[in-house]
mmCIF file of C-alpha atoms in Angstrom:
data_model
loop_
_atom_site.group_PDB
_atom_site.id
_atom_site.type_symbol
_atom_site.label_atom_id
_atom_site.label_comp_id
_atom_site.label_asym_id
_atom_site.label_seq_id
_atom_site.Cartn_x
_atom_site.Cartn_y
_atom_site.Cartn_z
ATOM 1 C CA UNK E 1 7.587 -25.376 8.396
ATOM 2 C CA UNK E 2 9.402 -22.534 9.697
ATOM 3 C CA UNK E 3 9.055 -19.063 7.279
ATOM 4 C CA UNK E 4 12.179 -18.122 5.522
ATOM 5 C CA UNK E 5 13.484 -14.641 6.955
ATOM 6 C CA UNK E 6 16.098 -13.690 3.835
ATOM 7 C CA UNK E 7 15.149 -9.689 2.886
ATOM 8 C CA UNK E 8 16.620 -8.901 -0.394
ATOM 9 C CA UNK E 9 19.799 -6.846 0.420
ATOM 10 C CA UNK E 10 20.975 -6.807 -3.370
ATOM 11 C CA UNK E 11 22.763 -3.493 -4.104
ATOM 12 C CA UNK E 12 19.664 -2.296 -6.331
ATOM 13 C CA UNK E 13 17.583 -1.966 -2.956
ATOM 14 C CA UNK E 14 17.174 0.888 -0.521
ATOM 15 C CA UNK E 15 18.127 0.422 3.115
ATOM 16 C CA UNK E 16 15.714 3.629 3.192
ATOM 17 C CA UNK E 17 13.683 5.113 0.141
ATOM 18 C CA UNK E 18 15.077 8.909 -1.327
ATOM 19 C CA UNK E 19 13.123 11.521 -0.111
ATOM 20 C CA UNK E 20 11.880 12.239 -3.628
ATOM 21 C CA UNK E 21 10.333 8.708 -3.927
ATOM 22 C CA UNK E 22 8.695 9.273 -0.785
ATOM 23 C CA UNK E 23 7.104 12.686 -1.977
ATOM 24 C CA UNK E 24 6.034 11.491 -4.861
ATOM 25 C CA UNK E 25 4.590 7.994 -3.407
ATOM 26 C CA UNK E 26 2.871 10.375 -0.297
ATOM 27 C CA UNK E 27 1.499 12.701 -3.027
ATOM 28 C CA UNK E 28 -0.088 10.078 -5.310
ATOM 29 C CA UNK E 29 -1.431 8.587 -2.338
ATOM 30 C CA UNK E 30 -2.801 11.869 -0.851
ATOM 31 C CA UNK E 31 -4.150 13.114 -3.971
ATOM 32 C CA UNK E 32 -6.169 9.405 -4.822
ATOM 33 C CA UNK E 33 -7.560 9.756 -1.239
ATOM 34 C CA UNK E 34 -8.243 13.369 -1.608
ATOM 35 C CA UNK E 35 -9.967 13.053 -4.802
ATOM 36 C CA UNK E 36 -11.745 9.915 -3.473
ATOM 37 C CA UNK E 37 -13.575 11.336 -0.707
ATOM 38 C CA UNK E 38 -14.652 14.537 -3.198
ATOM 39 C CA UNK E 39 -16.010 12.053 -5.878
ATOM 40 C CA UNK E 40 -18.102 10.874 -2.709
ATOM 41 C CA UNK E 41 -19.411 13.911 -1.233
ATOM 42 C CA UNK E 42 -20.303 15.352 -4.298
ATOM 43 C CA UNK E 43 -21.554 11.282 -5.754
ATOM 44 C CA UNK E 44 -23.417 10.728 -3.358
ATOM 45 C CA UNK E 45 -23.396 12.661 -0.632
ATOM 46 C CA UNK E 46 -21.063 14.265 2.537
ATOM 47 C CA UNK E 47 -21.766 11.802 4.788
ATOM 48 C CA UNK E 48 -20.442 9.102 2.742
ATOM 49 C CA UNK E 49 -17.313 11.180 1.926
ATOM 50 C CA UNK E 50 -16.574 11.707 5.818
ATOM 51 C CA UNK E 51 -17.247 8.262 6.504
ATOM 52 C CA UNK E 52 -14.872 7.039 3.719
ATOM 53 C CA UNK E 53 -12.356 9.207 5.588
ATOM 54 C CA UNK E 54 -12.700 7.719 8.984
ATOM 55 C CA UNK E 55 -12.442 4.197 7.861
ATOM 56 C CA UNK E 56 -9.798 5.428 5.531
ATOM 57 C CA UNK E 57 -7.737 6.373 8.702
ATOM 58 C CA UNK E 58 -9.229 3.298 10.665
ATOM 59 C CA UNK E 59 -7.624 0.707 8.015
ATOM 60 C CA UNK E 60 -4.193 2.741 7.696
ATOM 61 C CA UNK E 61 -4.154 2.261 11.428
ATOM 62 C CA UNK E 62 -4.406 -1.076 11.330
ATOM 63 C CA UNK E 63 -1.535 -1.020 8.327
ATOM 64 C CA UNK E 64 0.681 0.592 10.578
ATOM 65 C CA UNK E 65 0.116 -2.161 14.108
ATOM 66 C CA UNK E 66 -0.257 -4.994 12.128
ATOM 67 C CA UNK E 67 1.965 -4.214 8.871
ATOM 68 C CA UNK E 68 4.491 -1.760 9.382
ATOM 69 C CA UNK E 69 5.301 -3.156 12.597
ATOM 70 C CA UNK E 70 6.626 -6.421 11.200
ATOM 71 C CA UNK E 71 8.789 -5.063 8.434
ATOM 72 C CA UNK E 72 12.316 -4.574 7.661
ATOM 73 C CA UNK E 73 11.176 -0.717 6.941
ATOM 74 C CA UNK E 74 9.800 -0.772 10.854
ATOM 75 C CA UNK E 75 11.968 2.759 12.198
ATOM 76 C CA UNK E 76 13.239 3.826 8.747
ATOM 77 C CA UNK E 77 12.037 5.393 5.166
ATOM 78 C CA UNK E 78 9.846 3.087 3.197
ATOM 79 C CA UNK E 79 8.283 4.405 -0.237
ATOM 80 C CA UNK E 80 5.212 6.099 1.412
ATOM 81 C CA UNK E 81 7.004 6.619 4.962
ATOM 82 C CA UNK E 82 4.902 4.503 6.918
ATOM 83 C CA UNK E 83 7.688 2.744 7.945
ATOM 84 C CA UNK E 84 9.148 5.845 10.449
ATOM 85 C CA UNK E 85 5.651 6.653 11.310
ATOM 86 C CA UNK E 86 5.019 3.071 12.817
ATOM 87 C CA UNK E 87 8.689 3.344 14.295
ATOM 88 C CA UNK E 88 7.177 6.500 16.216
ATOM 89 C CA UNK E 89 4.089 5.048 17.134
ATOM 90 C CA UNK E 90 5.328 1.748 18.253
ATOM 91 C CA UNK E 91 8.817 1.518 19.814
ATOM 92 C CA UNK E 92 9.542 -2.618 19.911
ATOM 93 C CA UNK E 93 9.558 -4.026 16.048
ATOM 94 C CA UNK E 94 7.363 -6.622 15.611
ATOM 95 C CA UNK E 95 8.341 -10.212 13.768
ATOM 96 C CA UNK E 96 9.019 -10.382 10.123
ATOM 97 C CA UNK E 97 6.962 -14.236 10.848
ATOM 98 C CA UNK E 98 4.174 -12.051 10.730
ATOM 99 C CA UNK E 99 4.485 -9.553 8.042
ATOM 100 C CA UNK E 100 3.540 -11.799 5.421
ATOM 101 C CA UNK E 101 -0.207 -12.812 7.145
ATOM 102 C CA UNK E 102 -0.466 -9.416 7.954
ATOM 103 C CA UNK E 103 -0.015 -7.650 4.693
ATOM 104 C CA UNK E 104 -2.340 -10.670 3.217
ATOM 105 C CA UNK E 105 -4.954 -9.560 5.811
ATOM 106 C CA UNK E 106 -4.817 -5.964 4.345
ATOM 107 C CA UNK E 107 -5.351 -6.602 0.725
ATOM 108 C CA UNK E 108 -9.543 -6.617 1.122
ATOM 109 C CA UNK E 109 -9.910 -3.484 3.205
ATOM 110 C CA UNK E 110 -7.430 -1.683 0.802
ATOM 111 C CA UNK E 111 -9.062 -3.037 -2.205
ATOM 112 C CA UNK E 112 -12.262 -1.773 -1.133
ATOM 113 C CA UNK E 113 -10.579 1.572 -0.293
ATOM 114 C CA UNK E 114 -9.616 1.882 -3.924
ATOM 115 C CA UNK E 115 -12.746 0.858 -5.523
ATOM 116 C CA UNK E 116 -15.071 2.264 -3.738
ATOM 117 C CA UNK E 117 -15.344 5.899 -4.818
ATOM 118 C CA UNK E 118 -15.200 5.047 -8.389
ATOM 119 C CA UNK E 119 -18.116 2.948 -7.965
ATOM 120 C CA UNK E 120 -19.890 5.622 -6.200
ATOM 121 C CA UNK E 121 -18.930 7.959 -8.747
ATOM 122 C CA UNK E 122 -20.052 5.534 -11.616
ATOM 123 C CA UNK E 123 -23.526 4.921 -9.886
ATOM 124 C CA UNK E 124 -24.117 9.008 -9.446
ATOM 125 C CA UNK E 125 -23.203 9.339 -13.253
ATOM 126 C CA UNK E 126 -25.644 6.305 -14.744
ATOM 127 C CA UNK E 127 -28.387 8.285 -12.627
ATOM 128 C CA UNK E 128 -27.787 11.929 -13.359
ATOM 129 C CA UNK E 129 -24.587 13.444 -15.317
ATOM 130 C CA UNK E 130 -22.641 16.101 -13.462
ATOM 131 C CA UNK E 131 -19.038 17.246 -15.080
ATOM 132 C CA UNK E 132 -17.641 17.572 -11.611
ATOM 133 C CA UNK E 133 -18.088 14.328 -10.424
ATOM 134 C CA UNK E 134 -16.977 12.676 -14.206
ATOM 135 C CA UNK E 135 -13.792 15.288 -13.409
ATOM 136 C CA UNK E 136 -13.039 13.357 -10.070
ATOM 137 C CA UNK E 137 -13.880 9.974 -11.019
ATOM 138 C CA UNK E 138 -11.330 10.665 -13.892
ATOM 139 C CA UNK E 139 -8.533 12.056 -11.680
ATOM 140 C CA UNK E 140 -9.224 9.177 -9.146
ATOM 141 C CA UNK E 141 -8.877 6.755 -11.733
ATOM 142 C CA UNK E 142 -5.807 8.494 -12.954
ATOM 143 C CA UNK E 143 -4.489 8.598 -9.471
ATOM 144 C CA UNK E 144 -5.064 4.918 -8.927
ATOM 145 C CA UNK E 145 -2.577 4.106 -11.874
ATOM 146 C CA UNK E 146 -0.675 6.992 -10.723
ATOM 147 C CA UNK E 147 0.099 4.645 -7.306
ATOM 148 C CA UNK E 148 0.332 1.368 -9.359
ATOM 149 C CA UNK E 149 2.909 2.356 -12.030
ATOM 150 C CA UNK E 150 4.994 4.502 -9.120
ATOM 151 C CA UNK E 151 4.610 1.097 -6.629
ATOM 152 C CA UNK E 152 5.815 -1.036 -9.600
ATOM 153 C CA UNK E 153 8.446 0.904 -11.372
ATOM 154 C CA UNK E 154 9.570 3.066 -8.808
ATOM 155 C CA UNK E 155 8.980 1.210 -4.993
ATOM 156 C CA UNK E 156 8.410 -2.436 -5.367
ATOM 157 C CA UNK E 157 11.617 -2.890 -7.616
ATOM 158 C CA UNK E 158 13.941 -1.350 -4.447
ATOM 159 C CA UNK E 159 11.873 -2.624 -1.624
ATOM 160 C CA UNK E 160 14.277 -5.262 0.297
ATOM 161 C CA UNK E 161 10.773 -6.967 1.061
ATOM 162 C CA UNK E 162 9.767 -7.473 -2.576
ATOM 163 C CA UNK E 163 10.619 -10.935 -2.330
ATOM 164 C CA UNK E 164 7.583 -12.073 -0.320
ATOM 165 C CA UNK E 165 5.038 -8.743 0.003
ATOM 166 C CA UNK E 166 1.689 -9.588 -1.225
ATOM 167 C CA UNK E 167 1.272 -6.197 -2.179
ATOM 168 C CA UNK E 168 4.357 -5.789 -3.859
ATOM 169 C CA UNK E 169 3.894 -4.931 -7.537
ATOM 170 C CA UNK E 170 7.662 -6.002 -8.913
ATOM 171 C CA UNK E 171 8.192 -8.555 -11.729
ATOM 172 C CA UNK E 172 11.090 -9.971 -9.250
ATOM 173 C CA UNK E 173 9.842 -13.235 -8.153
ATOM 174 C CA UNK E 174 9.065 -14.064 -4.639
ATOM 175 C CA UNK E 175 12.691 -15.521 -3.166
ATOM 176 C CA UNK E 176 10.956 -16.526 0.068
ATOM 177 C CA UNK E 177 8.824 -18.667 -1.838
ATOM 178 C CA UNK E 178 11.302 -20.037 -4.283
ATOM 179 C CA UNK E 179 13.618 -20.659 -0.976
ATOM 180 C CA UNK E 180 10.858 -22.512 1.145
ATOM 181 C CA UNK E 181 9.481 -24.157 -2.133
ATOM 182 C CA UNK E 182 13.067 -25.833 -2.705
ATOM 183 C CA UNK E 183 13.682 -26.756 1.349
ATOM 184 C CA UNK E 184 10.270 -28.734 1.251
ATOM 185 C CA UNK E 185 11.255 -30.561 -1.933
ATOM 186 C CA UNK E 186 14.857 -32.137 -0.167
#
């Protein structure tokens, strides 16, 4: 069965996200990451802070060829501005067919992005107590619902691709679904 292609062009959604969304969303972000590869190097050690880095970059790579490519956003403001960044590093849009499997294929790496300094920072603090490193697991924690309240009350509820993201956080239900769910039923 052939995907349903309808983006959610109500009047509530952004064509492209305020600029003050997009600070805040690239701040969060940039501050969880920051704080992230601290609470590593000083958890556990530099090494695993630079290397957290690298893949950091390596996965938000692939976000912006495999993701970003494929969605509406491809060329203009989405909430954390990856969508003009992947319009500048790849000129011919990709296929919304494709967003969906894509964005599915990025929920793993990112989930181990987000977890993984905490549990670092957890496992440094059951051996040996340091303030700094309960300081940054804190603020990385914070951070982390920092991103999901932002994504959900803030992005996700304005995104015109809410209705079938997989990473979206927005009560609205999925209309791609609902659409392809009724077509296979007549």
């Amino acid at each position: 069965m052939t995907e349903i292609h309808r983006l959610d062009t109500s009047p509530d959604t952004h064509e492209n996200f305020p600029k003050k969304t997009v600070k805040i969303r690239i701040g969060i972000t940039a501050a969880h990451f920051l704080s992230g590869v601290l609470l590593l190097i000083f958890g556990i050690n530099i090494w695993f802070g630079l290397g957290y880095l690298l893949i950091s970059f390596g996965i938000y790579g692939f976000i912006l060829a495999a993701v970003c490519r494929n969605c509406d956003y491809h060329g203009r403001c989405c909430d954390l501005g990856l969508g003009l960044l992947a319009g500048k590093l790849f000129k011919k849009k990709g296929d919304l067919d494709d967003f969906v499997k894509r964005a599915q294929q990025t929920l793993p790496p990112l989930a181990v992005l987000m977890i993984a300094p905490p549990i670092g920072g957890i496992g440094y603090l059951v051996s040996q107590w340091s303030t700094l490193v309960f300081v940054l697991l804190a603020a990385n924690l914070g951070l982390l619902v920092a991103f999901a309240l932002t994504g959900k009350y803030m992005a996700c509820p304005r995104c015109r691709m809410r209705g079938c993201c997989p990473l979206s956080l927005s009560p609205r239900r999925n209309i791609w679904a609902e659409e392809r769910d009724r077509l296979g039923k007549e």
